[in-house]
Coordinates of C-alpha atoms and ligand atoms in Angstrom, one line a residue:
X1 CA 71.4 83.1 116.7
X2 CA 71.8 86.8 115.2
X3 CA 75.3 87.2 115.9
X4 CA 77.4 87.6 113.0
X5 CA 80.2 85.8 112.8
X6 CA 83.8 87.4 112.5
X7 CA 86.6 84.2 111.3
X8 CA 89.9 85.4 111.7
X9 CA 92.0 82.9 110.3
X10 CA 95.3 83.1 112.1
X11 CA 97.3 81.0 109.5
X12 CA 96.9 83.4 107.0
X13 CA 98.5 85.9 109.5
X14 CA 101.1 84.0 110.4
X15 CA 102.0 83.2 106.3
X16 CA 101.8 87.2 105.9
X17 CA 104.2 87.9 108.5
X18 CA 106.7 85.0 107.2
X19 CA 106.5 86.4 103.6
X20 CA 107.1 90.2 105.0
X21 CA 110.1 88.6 107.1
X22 CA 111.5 86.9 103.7
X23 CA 112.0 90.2 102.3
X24 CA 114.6 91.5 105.1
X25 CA 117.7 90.5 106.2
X26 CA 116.4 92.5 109.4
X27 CA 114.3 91.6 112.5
X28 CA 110.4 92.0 111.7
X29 CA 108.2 92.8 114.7
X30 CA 104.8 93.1 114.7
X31 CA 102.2 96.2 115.2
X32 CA 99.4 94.9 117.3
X33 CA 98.1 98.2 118.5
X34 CA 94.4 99.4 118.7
X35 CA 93.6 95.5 119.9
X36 CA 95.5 93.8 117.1
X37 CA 94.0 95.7 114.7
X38 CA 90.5 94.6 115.5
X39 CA 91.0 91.3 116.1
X40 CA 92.5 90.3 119.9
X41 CA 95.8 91.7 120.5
X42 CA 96.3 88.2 122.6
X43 CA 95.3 85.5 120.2
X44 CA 96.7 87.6 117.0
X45 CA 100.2 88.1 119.3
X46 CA 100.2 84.6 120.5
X47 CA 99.9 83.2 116.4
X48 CA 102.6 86.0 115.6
X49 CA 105.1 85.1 118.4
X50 CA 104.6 81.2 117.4
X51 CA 105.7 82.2 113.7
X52 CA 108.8 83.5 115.2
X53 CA 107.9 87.2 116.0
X54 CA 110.1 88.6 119.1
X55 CA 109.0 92.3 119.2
X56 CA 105.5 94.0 119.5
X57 CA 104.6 97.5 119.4
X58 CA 101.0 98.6 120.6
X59 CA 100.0 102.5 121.4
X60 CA 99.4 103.0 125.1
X61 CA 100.8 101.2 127.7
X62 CA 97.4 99.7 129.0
X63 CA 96.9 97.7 125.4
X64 CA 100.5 96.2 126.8
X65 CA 98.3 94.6 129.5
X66 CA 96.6 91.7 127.6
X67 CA 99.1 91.6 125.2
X68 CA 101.5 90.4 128.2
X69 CA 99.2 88.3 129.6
X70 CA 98.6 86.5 126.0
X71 CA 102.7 86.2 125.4
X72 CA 104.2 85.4 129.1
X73 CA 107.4 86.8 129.8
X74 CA 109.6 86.6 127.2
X75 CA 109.1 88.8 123.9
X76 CA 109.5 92.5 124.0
X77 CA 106.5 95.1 124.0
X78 CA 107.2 98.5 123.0
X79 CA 104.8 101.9 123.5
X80 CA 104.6 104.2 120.5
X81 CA 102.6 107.0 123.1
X82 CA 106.4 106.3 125.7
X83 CA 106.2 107.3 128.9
X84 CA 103.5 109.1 129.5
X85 CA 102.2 110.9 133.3
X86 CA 101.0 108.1 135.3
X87 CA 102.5 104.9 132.7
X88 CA 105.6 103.8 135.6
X89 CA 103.9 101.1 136.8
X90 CA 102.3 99.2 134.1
X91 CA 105.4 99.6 132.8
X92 CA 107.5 97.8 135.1
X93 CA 105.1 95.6 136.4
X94 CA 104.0 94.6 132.5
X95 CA 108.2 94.8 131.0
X96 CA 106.9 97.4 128.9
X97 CA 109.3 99.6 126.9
X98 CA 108.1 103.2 126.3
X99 CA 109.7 104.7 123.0
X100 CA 110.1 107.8 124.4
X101 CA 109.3 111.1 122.0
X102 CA 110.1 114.2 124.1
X103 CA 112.6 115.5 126.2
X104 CA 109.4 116.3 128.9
X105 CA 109.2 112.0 128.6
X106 CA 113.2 111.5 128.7
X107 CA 113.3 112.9 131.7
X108 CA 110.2 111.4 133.4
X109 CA 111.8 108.3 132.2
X110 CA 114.7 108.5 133.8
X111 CA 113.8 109.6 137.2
X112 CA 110.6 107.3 137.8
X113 CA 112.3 104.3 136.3
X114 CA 115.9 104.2 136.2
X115 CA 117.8 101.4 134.3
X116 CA 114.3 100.2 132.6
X117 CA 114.7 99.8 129.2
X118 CA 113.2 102.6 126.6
X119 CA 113.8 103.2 122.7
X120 CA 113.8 106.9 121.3
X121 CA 111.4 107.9 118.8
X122 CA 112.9 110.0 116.7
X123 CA 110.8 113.2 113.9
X124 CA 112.4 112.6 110.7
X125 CA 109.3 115.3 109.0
X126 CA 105.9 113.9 109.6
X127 CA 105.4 116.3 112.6
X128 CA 103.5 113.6 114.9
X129 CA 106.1 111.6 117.3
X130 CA 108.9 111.9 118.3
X131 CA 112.2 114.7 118.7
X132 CA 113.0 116.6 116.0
X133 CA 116.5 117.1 115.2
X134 CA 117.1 120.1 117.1
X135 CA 116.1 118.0 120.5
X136 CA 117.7 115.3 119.7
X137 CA 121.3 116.8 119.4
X138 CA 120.5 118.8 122.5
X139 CA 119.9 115.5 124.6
X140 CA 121.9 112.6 122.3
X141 CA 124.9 112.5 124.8
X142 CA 122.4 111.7 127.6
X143 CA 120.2 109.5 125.8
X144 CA 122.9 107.5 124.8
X145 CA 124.2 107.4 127.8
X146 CA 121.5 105.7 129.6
X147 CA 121.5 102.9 126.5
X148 CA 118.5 103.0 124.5
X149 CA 117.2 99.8 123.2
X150 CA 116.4 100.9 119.4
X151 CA 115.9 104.4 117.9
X152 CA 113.1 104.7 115.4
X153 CA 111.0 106.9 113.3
X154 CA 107.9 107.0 110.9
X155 CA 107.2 107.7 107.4
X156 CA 104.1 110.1 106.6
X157 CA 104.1 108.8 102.8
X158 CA 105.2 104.7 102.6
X159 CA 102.5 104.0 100.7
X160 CA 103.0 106.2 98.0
X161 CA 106.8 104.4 96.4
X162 CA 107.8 107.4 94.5
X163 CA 107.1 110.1 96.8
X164 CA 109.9 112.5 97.5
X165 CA 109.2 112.2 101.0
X166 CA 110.0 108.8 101.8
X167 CA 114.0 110.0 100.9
X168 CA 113.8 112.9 102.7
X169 CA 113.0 111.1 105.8
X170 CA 115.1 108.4 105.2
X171 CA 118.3 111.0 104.8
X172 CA 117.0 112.9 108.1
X173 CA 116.4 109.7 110.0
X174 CA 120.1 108.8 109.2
X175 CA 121.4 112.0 109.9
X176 CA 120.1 111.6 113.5
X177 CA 121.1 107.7 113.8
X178 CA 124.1 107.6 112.1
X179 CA 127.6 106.5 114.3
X180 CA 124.9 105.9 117.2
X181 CA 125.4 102.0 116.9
X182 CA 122.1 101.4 118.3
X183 CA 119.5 99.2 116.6
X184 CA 117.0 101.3 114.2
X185 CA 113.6 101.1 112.8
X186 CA 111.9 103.1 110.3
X187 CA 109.5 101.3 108.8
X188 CA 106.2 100.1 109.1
X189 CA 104.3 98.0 106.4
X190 CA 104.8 100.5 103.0
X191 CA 108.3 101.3 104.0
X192 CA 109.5 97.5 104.3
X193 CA 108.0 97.5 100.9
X194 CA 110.5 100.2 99.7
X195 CA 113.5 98.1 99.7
X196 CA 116.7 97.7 101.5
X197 CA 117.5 101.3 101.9
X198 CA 114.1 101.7 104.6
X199 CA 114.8 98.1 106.3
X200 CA 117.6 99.2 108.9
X201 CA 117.8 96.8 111.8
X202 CA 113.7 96.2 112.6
X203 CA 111.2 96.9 110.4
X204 CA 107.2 97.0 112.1
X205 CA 104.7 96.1 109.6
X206 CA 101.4 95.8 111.0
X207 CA 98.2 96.8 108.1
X208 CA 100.3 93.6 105.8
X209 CA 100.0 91.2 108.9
X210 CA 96.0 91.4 109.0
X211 CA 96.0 91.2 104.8
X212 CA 95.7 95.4 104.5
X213 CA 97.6 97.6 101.6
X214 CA 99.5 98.3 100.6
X215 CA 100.8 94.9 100.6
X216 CA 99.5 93.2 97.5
X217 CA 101.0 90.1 98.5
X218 CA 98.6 89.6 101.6
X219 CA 96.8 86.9 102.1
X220 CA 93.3 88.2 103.7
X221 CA 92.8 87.5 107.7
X222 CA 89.3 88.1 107.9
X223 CA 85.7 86.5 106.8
X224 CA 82.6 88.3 108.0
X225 CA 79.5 85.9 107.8
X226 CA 76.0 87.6 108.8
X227 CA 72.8 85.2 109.1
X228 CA 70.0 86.4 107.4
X229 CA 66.8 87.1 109.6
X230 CA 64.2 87.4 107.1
X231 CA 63.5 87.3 103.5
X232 CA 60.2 88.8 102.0
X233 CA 59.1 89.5 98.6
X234 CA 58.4 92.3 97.1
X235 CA 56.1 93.6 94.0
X236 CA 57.6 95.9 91.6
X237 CA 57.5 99.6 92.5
X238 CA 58.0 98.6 96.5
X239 CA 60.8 100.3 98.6
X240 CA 62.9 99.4 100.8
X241 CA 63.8 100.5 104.6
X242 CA 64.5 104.1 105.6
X243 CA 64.3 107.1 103.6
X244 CA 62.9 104.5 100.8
X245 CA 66.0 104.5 99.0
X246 CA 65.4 101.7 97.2
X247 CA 62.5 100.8 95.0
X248 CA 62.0 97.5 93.2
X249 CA 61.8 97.5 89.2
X250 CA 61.0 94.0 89.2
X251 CA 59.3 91.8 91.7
X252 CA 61.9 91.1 94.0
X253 CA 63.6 89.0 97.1
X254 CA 65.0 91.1 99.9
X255 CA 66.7 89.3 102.4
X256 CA 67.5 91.4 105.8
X257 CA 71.0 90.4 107.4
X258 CA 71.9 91.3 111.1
X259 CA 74.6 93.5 111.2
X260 CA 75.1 97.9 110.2
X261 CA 76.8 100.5 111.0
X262 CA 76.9 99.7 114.7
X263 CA 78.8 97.0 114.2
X264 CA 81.4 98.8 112.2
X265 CA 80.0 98.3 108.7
X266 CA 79.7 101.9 107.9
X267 CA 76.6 103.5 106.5
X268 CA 78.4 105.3 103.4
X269 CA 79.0 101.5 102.4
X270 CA 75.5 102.0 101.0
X271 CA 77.0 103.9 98.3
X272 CA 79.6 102.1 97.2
X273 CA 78.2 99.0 95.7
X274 CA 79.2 96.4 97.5
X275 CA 77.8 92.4 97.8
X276 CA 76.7 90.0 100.1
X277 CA 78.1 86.9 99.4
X278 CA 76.0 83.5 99.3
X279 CA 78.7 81.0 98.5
X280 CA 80.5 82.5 95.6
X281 CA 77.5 84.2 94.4
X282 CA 77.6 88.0 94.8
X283 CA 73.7 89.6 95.9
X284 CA 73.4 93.3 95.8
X285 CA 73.3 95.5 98.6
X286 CA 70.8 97.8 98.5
X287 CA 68.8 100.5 100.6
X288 CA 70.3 102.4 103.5
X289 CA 72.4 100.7 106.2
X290 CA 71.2 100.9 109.4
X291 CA 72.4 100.5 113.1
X292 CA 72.0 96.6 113.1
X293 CA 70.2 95.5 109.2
X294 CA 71.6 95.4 105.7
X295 CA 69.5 94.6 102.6
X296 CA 70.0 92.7 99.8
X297 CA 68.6 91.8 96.7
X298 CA 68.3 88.3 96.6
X299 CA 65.8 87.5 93.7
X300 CA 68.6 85.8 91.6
X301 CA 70.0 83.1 93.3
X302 CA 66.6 81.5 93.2
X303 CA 67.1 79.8 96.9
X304 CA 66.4 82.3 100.0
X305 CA 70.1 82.0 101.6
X306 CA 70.6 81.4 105.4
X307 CA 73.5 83.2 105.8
X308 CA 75.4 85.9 103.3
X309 CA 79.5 86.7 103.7
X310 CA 80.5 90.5 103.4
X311 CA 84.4 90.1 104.0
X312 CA 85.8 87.8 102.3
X313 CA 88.8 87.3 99.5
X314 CA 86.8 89.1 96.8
X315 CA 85.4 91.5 98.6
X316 CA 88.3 92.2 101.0
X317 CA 88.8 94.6 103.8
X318 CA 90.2 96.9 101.0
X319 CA 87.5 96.8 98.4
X320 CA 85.1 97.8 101.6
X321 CA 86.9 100.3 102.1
X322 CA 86.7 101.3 99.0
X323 CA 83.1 101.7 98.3
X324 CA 83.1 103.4 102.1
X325 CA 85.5 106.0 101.1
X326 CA 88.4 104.8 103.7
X327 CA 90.8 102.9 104.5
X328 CA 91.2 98.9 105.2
X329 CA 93.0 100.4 108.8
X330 CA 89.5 102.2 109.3
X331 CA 87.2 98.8 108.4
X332 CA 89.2 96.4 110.6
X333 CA 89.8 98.4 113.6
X334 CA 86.2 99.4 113.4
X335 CA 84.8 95.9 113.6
X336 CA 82.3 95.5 115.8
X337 CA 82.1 94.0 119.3
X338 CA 79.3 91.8 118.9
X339 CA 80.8 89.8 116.4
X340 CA 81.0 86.3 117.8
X341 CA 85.3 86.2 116.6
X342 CA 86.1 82.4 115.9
X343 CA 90.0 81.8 115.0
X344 CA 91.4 79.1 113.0
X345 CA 94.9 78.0 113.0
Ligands
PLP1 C1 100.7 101.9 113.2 C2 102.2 102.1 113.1 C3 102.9 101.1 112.5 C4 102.3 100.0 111.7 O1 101.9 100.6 110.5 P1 101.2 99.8 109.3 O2 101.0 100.8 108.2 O3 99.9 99.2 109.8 O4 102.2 98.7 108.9 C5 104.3 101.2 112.6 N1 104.9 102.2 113.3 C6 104.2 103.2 113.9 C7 104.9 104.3 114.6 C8 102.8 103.2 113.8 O5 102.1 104.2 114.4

């Protein structure tokens, strides 16, 4: 069998999201958005809720499908995208709560789904979600009104601790909550991070769950084993695959492993210097990636390996991103499909 092997090992999740938790006195939900981050909204929800998480946030409404389906009725599901043309149904029939982030949504709230409960996402300066200030005075008495479940907002730069911007949102996000008496929520995994000040009433970490910075602390989530289809040797002065980016200054073993960029491992990789694992050994990757083979210089482990690791906990998700020239968001959520995913409790 080709199929690489993606081991998501949901212990380590649920460790991550207990340690995150321990630094709060607050409620920490979980972001499972974009599938869980790569990795099955359902299973990854199902270990969180089990470690004692009662809120989720995903990004549309539809990803609040499966995530339902995976956690039964009882823990909350929130929508960063709200309410959006068309959402009323899943909404109801799913007990999803939009997080409304315009007037235009307010209102299409409140006349296709009265007395459902919603959240207000509130523009403290990144200029993505949410009302700005302005808006928000302009509808607060109605909003309130109709009881919104938590008001929240994001920070652009959480990740960066010293950054000025992190205290200018935080003073515009209390200028808009403050004397509201409403639950709040700023912070995702960098601004839980920050301290007290950024921890409010929820905080919704979701890179630090799946082992991502910039949480240090993580424990990594994911192992990515890919079997090796065939190992040849080569005399010195030989290349290897397209473009003949690599040539051999020695004689040399080459082992070709069944995974590329198609399956989310992305061709500037091939740049960056990364390994293939055998054991604990690290093997060179070399040549270009392409759609579905990676090369690597095996000639020094002096056995032809059957199968070679590319995530694992020294060469994490971060280190890949890395040598890509991302982010660890970027390599997770772009994990391929044909991955066979085993999980481990
Ligand atoms: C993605 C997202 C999160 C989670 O962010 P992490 O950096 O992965 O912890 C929290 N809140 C909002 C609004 C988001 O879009």
């Amino acid at each position: 069998m080709s199929t690489a092997r993606l081991k998501i090992n949901l212990e380590a999740l649920a460790i991550n999201w207990r340690n995150l938790d321990s630094r709060t006195n607050c409620e920490t939900a979980a972001v499972v958005k974009a599938n869980g981050y790569g990795l099955d909204a359902g299973r990854v929800g199902k270990a969180l809720a089990e470690a004692g998480a009662r809120n989720f946030f995903v990004a549309a409404a539809e990803e609040g499908i499966a995530l339902r389906r995976a956690l039964g009725p009882g823990p909350g599901i929130s929508v960063f995208s709200g309410h959006m043309d068309g959402d009323a149904k899943l909404l109801k029939d799913f007990q999803l709560t939009p997080m409304l982030n315009s007037i235009d949504q307010m209102l299409r709230h409140f006349e296709a789904l009265p007395g459902h409960p919603f959240g207000v996402q509130l523009d403290s300066g990144m200029n993505r979600l949410g009302m700005e200030a302005g808006e928000w005075a302009a509808v607060r008495e109605i909003a309130l009104g109709q009881g919104p479940v938590l008001l929240m907002s994001h920070l652009a730069c959480a990740d960066e601790p010293d950054h000025g911007m992190n205290a200018f949102q935080l003073k515009n996000f209390r200028d808009m909550t403050e004397g509201c008496d409403l639950p709040r929520s700023l912070s995702a995994t960098g601004g839980l991070l920050l301290g007290p000040d950024y921890h409010f009433d929820l905080c919704r970490p979701g890179i630090g769950l799946y082992g991502g910075a910039p949480y240090d602390g993580a424990l990594p989530v994911v192992t990515l084993e890919v079997p090796v289809i065939q190992t040849r040797l080569l005399a010195a002065g030989e290349t290897v695959g397209y473009g003949n980016a690599w040539t051999a200054q020695r004689e040399s073993r080459i082992a070709t492993i069944a995974a590329g960029y198609a399956d989310g491992l992305q061709r500037a990789l091939q740049n960056g210097g990364i390994q293939a694992y055998a054991g604990k050994t690290p093997c060179p990757v070399i040549g270009r990636v392409s759609m579905d083979l990676i090369t690597v210089d095996v000639t020094d482990l002096g056995a032809d390996p059957e199968v070679l690791t590319l995530i694992n906990e020294d060469q994490t998700v971060d280190r890949m991103a890395d040598a890509a020239g991302t982010i660890g968001y970027e390599i997770l959520t772009s994990l391929g499909h044909r991955y066979a995913r085993t999980y481990s409790a």
